[in-house]
Short mmCIF file of C-alpha atoms in Angstrom, two decimals:
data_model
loop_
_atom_site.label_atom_id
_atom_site.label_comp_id
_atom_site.label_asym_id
_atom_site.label_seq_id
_atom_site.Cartn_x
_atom_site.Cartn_y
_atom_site.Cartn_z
CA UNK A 282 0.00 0.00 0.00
CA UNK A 283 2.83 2.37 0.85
CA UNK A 284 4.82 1.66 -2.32
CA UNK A 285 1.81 2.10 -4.92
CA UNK A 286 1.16 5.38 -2.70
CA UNK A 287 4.32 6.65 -3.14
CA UNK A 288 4.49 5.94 -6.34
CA UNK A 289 1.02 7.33 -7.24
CA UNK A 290 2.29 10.65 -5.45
CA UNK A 291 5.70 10.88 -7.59
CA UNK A 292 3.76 10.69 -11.19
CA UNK A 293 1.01 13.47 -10.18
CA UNK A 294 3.93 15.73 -8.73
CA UNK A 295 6.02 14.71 -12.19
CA UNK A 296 4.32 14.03 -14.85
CA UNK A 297 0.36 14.12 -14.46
CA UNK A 298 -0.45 14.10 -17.72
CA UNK A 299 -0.92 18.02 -18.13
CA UNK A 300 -1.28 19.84 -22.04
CA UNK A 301 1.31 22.46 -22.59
CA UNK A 302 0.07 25.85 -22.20
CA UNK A 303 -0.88 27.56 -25.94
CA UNK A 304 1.55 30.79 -26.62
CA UNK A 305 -1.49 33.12 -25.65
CA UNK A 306 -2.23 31.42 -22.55
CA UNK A 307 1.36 31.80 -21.33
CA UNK A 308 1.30 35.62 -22.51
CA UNK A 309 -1.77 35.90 -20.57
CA UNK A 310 0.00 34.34 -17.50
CA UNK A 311 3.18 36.72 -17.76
CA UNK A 312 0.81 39.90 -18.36
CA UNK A 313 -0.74 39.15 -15.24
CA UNK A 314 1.98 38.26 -13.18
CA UNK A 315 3.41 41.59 -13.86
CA UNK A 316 0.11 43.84 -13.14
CA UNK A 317 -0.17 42.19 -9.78
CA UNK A 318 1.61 43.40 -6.63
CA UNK A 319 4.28 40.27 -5.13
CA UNK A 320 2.05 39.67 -2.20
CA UNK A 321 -0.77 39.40 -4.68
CA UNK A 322 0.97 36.66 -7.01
CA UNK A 323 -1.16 33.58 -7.01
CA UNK A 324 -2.36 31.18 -9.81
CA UNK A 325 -4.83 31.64 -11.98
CA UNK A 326 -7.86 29.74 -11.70
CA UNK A 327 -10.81 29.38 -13.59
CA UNK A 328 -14.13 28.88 -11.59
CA UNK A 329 -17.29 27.50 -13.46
CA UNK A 330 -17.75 25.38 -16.38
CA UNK A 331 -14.58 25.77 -18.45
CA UNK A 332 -16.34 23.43 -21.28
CA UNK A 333 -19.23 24.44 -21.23
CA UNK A 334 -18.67 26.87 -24.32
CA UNK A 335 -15.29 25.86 -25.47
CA UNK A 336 -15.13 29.12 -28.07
CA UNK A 337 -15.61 32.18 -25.06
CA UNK A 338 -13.49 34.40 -24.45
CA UNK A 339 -10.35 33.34 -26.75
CA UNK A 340 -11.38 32.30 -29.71
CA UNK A 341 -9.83 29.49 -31.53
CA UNK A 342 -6.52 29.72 -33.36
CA UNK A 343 -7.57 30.51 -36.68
CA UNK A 344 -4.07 29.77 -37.99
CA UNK A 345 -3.50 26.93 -40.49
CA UNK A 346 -0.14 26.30 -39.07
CA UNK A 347 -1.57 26.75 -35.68
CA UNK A 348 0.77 24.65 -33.10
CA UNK A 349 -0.78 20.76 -31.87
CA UNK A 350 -3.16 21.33 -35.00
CA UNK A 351 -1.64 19.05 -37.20
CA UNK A 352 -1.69 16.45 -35.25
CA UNK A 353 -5.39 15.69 -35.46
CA UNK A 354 -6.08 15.98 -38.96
CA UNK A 355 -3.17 13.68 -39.79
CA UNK A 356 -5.25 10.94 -37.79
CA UNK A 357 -8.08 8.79 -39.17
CA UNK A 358 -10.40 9.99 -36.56
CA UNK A 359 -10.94 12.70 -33.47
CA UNK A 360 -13.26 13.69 -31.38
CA UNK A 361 -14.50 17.82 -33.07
CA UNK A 362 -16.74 20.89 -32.39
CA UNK A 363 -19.53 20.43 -34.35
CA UNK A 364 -17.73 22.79 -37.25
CA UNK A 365 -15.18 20.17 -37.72
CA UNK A 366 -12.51 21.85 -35.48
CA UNK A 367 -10.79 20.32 -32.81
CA UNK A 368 -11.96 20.85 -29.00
CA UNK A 369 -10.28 24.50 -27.96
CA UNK A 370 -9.40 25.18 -24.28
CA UNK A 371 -9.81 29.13 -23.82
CA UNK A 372 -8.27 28.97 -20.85
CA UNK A 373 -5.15 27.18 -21.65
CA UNK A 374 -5.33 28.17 -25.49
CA UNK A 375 -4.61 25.42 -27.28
CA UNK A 376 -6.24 22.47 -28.62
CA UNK A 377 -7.67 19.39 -26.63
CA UNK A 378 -6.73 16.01 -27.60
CA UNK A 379 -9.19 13.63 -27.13
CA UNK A 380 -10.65 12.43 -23.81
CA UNK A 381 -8.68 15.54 -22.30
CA UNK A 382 -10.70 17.63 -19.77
CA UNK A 383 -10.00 21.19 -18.10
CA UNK A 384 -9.29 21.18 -14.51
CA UNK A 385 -10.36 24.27 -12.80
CA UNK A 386 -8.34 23.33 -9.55
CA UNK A 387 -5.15 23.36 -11.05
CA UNK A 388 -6.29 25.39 -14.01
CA UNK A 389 -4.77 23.02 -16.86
CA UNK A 390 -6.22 20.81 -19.13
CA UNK A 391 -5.14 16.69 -18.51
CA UNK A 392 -5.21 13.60 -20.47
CA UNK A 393 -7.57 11.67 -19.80
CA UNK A 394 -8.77 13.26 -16.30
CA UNK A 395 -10.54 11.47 -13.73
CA UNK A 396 -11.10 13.40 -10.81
CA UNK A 397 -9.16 15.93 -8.52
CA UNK A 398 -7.82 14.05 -5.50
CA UNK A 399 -6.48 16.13 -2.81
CA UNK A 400 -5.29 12.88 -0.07
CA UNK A 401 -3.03 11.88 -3.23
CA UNK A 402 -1.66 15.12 -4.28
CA UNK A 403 -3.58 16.40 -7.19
CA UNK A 404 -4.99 15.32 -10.56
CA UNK A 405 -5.59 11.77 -11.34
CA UNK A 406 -5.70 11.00 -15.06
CA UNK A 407 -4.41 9.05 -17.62
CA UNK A 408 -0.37 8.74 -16.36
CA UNK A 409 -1.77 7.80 -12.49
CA UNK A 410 -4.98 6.44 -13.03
CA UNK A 411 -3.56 2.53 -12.87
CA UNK A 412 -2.13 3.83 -9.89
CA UNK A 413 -4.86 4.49 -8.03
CA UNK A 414 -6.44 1.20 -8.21
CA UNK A 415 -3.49 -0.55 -7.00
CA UNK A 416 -3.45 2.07 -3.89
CA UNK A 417 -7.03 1.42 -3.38
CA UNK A 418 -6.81 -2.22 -3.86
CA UNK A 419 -4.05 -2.55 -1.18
CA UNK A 420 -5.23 -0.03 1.33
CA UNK A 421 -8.61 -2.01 0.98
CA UNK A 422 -6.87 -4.89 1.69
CA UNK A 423 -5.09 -2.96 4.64
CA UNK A 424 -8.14 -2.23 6.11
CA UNK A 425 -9.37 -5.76 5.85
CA UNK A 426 -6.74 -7.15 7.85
CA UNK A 427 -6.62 -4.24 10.58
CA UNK A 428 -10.12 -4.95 11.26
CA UNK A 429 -9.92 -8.71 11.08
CA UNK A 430 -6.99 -8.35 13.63
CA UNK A 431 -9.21 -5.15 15.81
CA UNK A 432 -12.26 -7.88 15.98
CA UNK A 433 -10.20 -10.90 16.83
CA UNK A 434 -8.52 -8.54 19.58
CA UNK A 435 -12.16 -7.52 20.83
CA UNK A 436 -13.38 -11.24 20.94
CA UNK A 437 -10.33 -12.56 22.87
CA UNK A 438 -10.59 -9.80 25.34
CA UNK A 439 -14.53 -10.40 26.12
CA UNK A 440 -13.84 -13.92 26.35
CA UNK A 441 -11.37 -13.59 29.39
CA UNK A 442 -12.93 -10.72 30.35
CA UNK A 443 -10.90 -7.88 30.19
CA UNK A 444 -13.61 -5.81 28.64
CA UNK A 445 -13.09 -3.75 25.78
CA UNK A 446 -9.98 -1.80 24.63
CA UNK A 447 -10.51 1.81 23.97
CA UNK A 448 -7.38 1.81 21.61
CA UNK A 449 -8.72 -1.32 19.73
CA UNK A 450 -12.12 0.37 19.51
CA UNK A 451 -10.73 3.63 18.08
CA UNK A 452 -8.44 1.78 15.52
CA UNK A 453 -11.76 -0.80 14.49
CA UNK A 454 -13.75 2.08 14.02
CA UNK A 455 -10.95 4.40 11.74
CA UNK A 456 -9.88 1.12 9.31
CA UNK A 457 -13.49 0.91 9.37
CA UNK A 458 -14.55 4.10 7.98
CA UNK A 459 -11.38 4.07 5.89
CA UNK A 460 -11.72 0.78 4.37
CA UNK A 461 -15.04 1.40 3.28
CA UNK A 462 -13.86 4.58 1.48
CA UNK A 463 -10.89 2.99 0.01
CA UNK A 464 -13.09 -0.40 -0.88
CA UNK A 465 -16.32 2.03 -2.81
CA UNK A 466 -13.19 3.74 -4.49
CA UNK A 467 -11.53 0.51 -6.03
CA UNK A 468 -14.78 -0.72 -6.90
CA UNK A 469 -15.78 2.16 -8.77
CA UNK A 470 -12.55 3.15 -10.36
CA UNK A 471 -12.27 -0.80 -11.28
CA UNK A 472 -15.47 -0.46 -12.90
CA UNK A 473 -14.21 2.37 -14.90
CA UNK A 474 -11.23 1.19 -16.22
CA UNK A 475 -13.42 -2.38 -17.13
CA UNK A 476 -15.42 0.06 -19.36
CA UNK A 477 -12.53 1.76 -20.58
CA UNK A 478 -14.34 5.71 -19.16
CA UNK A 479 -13.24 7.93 -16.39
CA UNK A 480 -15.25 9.78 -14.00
CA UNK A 481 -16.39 12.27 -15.84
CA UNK A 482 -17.14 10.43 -19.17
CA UNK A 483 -19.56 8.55 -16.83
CA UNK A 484 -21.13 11.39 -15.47
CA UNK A 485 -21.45 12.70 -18.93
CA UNK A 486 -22.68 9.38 -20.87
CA UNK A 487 -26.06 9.66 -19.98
CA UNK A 488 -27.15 12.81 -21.98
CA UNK A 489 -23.84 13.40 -24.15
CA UNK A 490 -23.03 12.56 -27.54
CA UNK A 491 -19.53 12.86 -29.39
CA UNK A 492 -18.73 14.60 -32.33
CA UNK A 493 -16.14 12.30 -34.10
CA UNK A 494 -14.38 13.89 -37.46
CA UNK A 495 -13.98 10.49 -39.57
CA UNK A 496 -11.34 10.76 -42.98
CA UNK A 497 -13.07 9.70 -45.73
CA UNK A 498 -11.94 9.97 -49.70
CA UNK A 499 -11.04 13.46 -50.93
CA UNK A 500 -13.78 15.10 -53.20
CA UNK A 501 -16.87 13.67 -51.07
CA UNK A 502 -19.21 16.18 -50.72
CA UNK A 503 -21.55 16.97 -47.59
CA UNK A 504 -25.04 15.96 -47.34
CA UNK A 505 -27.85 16.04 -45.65
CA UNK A 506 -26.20 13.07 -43.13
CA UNK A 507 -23.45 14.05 -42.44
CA UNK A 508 -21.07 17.90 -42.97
CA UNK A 509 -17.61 17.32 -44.71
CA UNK A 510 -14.49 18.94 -43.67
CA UNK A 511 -11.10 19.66 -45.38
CA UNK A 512 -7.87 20.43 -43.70
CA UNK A 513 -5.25 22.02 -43.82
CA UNK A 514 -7.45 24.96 -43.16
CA UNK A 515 -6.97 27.80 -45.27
CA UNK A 516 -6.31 31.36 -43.49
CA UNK A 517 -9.66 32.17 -43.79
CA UNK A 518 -10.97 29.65 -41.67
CA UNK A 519 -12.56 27.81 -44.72
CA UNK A 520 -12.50 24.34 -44.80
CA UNK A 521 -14.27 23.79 -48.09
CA UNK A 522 -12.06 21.75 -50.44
CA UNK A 523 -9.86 23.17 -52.55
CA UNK A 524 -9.47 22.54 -56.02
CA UNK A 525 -6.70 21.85 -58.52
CA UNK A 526 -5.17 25.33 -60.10
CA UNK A 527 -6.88 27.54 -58.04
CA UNK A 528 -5.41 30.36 -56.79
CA UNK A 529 -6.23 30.43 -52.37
CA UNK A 530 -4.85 31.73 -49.28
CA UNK A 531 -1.50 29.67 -49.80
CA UNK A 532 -1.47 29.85 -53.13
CA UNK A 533 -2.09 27.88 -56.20
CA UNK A 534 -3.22 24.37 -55.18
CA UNK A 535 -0.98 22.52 -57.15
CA UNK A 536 -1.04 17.97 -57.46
CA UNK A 537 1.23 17.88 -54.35
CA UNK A 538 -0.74 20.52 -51.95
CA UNK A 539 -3.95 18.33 -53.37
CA UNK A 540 -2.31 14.99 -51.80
CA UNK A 541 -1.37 16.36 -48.71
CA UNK A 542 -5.50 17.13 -48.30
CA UNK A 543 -7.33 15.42 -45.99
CA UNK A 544 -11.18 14.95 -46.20
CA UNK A 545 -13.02 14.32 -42.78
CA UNK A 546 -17.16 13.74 -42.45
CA UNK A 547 -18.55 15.15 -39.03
CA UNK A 548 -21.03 12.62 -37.57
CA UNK A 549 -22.30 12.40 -34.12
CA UNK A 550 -22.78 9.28 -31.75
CA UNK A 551 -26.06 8.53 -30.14
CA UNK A 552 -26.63 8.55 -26.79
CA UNK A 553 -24.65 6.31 -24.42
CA UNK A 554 -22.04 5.08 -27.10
CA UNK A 555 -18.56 4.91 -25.81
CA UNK A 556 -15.96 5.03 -29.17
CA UNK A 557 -13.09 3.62 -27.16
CA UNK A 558 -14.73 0.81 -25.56
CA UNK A 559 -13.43 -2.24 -26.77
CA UNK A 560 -14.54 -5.10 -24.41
CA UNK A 561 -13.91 -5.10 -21.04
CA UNK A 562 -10.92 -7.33 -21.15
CA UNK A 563 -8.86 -4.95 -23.51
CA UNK A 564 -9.90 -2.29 -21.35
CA UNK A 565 -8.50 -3.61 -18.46
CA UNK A 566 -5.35 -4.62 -20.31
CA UNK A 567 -5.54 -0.82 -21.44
CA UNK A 568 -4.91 0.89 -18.32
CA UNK A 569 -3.38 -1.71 -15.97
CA UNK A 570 -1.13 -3.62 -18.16
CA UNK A 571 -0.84 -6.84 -20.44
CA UNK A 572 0.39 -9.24 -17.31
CA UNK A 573 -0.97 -9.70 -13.71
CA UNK A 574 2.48 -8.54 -12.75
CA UNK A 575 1.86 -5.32 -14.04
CA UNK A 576 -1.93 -5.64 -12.60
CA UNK A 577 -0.38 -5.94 -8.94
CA UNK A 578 3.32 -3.98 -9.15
CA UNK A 579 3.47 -0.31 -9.46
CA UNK A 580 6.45 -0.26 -11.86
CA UNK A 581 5.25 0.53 -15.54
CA UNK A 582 2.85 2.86 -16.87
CA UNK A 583 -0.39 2.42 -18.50
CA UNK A 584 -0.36 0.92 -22.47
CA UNK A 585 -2.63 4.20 -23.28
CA UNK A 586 -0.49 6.51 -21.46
CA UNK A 587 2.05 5.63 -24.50
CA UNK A 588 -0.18 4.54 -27.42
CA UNK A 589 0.73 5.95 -30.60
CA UNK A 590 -0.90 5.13 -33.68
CA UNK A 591 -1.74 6.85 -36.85
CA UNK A 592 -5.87 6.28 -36.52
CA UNK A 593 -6.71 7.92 -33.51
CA UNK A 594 -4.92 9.12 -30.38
CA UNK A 595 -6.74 6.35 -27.91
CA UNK A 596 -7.49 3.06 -29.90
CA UNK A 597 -11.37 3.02 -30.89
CA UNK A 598 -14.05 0.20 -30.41
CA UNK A 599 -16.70 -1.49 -32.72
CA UNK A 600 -18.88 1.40 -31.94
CA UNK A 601 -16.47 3.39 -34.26
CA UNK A 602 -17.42 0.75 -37.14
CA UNK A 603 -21.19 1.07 -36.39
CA UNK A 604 -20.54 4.63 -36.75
CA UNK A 605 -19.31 4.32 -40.42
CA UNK A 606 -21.25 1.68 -41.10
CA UNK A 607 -24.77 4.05 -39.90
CA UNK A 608 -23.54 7.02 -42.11
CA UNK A 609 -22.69 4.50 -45.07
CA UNK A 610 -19.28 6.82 -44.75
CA UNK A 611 -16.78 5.23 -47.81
CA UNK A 612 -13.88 3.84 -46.86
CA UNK A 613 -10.51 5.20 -48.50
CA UNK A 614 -8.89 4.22 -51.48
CA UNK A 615 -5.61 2.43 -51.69
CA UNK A 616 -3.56 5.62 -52.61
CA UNK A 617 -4.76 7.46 -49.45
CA UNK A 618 -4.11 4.81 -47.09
CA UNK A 619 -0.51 4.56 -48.10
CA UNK A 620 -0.39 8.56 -48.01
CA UNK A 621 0.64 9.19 -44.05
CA UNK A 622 3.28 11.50 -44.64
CA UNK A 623 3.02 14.38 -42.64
CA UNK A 624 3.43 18.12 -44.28
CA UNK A 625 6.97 18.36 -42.93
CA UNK A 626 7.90 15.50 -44.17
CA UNK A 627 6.35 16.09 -47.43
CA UNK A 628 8.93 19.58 -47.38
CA UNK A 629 11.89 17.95 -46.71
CA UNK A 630 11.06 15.27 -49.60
CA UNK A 631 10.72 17.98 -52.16
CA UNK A 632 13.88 19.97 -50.50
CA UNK A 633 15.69 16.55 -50.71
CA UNK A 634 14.19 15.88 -54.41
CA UNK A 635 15.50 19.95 -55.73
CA UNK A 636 19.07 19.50 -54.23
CA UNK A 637 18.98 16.03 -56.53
CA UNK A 638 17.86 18.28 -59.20
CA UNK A 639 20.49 20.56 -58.91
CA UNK A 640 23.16 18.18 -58.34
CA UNK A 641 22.32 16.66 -61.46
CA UNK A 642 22.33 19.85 -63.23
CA UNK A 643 25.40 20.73 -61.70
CA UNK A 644 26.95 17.22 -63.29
CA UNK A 645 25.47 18.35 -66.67
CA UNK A 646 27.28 21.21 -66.67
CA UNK A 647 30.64 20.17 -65.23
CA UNK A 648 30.22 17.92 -67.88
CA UNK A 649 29.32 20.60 -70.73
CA UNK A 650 32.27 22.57 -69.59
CA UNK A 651 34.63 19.55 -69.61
CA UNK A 652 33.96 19.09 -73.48
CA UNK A 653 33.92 22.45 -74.33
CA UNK A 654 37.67 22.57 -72.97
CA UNK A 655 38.45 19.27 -74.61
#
């Protein structure tokens, strides 16, 4: 109980799974820390609903090279504002991954978030959420035993009849009140992690729906189903699709720029449908591990605390099928599969491709010159 305590403590203080601050959040944070006297320096903190309308205040990034942005649209699938956008944090300015929540008592938004714990330190998310079940597990099981041991104590004392022990009294009634805490907090956060949700997506599943952006083919149109979406944005904000040889915010849309599209049909979930449940053994494996050592030992993270894949930033269920499969979305063609590559690595392929180019023309003309002085 001690060890998975400690180590529960050391990951929230470390790493608890926080989203970097966006440039105009930390702006924000420096203006004010300037304005206010030194005995007035505190930090910020929101108070009310911070998601509740995820556009106040500061606005989106409207910026087509806007930082974190990329790395949605070069996934297969993520959870969007119903305009196709990613979730935006105003407080923290920048945008939310999926499953990521804003915190209001540490004013940050965290992967994955669970609930704010204050006897363990802080936010418990996605990096120490494994961790908590193995500290409630074993102080459960703590509990047990101290009141096993505090009733066995009581009966041995009325049967030679000593009477009762304050100490043992105070000590049976503590584990007991503890242990029932710590046992309704395994049980629950068990439960959670068998159905692959936190606390909040629970209190949320009953009257919530997701909007999930899903790639489909470039040059599918919307309709009355479902609203298609085309990134990279342009620096209007426009996320219509662009067409070959037409001259837009970054230019002419040329073969290559047309490639490095990607097409993405808004669709909602009905009510109750959890996208990233996928059975409650692989959500178990999920979160505490793929061997009953790493069930019971506090030593290595969570699998989805390090998942990386190119379809979606947690791994999706069959209810992500159903989805396509309901909106008769098409599936994509060969040549878009294959196309991953990411707009920076698209760059330094043509950069790499023009210094062939001139190398080669260099040759030629090293060459010309040699046979002209011949």
């Amino acid at each position: 109980m001690l060890l998975t305590y400690i180590r529960l403590f050391l990951v929230i203080q470390l790493n608890p799974g926080v989203i970097p601050l966006g440039q105009r959040a930390i702006w924000r944070l420096e203006k004010e820390e300037k304005e206010k006297p030194s005995w007035r320096r505190h930090k910020h903190k929101q108070t009310g609903d911070i998601e509740a309308n995820a556009y106040s205040n500061v606005g989106p990034d409207d910026d087509p090279d806007s930082p974190g942005l990329e790395s949605f649209y070069s996934k297969d699938v993520f959870i969007c504002e119903s305009d196709g956008k990613p979730r935006w944090c105003h407080s923290c300015c920048t945008w939310k991954p999926d499953r990521a929540h804003h915190c209001s008592e540490i004013d940050r938004c965290v992967k994955k978030m669970d609930h704010y714990c204050p006897w363990v330190g802080g936010i418990v998310g996605e990096t120490s959420f494994k961790y908590f079940i193995q500290f409630t597990f074993y102080a459960s099981l703590c509990s047990i035993v101290v009141i096993t041991a505090c009733a066995v104590c009581t009966r041995q004392r009325l049967h030679t009849g000593h009477g009762l022990d304050g100490f043992v009294v105070a000590i049976l009634a503590l584990s007991g009140l503890l242990g029932f805490f710590a046992v309704t907090m395994f049980i629950t956060s068990a439960r959670y992690a068998l159905q692959n949700m936190t606390n909040i997506d629970y209190l949320k599943s009953k009257n919530f729906v997701h909007n999930l952006a899903i790639r489909v083919p470039r040059g599918i149109q919307s309709c009355e189903k479902y609203k298609v979406v085309t990134y990279p944005i342009s620096k209007s904000g426009d996320l219509t699709t662009p067409l070959p040889g037409n001259v837009g915010a970054r230019g002419v849309a040329n073969e290559r720029d047309m490639l490095a599209t990607r097409s993405f049909a808004v669709v909602k979930t009905e009510l109750g449908e959890n996208p990233w449940d996928l059975g409650f053994y692989r959500n178990w494996k999920s979160v505490m591990g793929n061997s009953i050592f790493d069930w019971l030992l506090p030593l290595k993270d969570s699998p989805c605390a390090t998942y990386e894949n190119n379809e979606s930033f947690y791994e999706m269920g069959p209810i992500y099928l159903r989805v396509r499969e309901r909106f008769r979305l098409p599936h994509l063609t060969d040549d878009e599969k294959g196309f991953t590559t990411s707009k920076k690595e698209l760059s330094s392929k043509s950069q790499a491709k023009e210094r062939k180019q001139k190398k080669q023309e260099q040759g030629s003309q090293d060459r010309t010159h040699g046979s002209a002085n011949l």
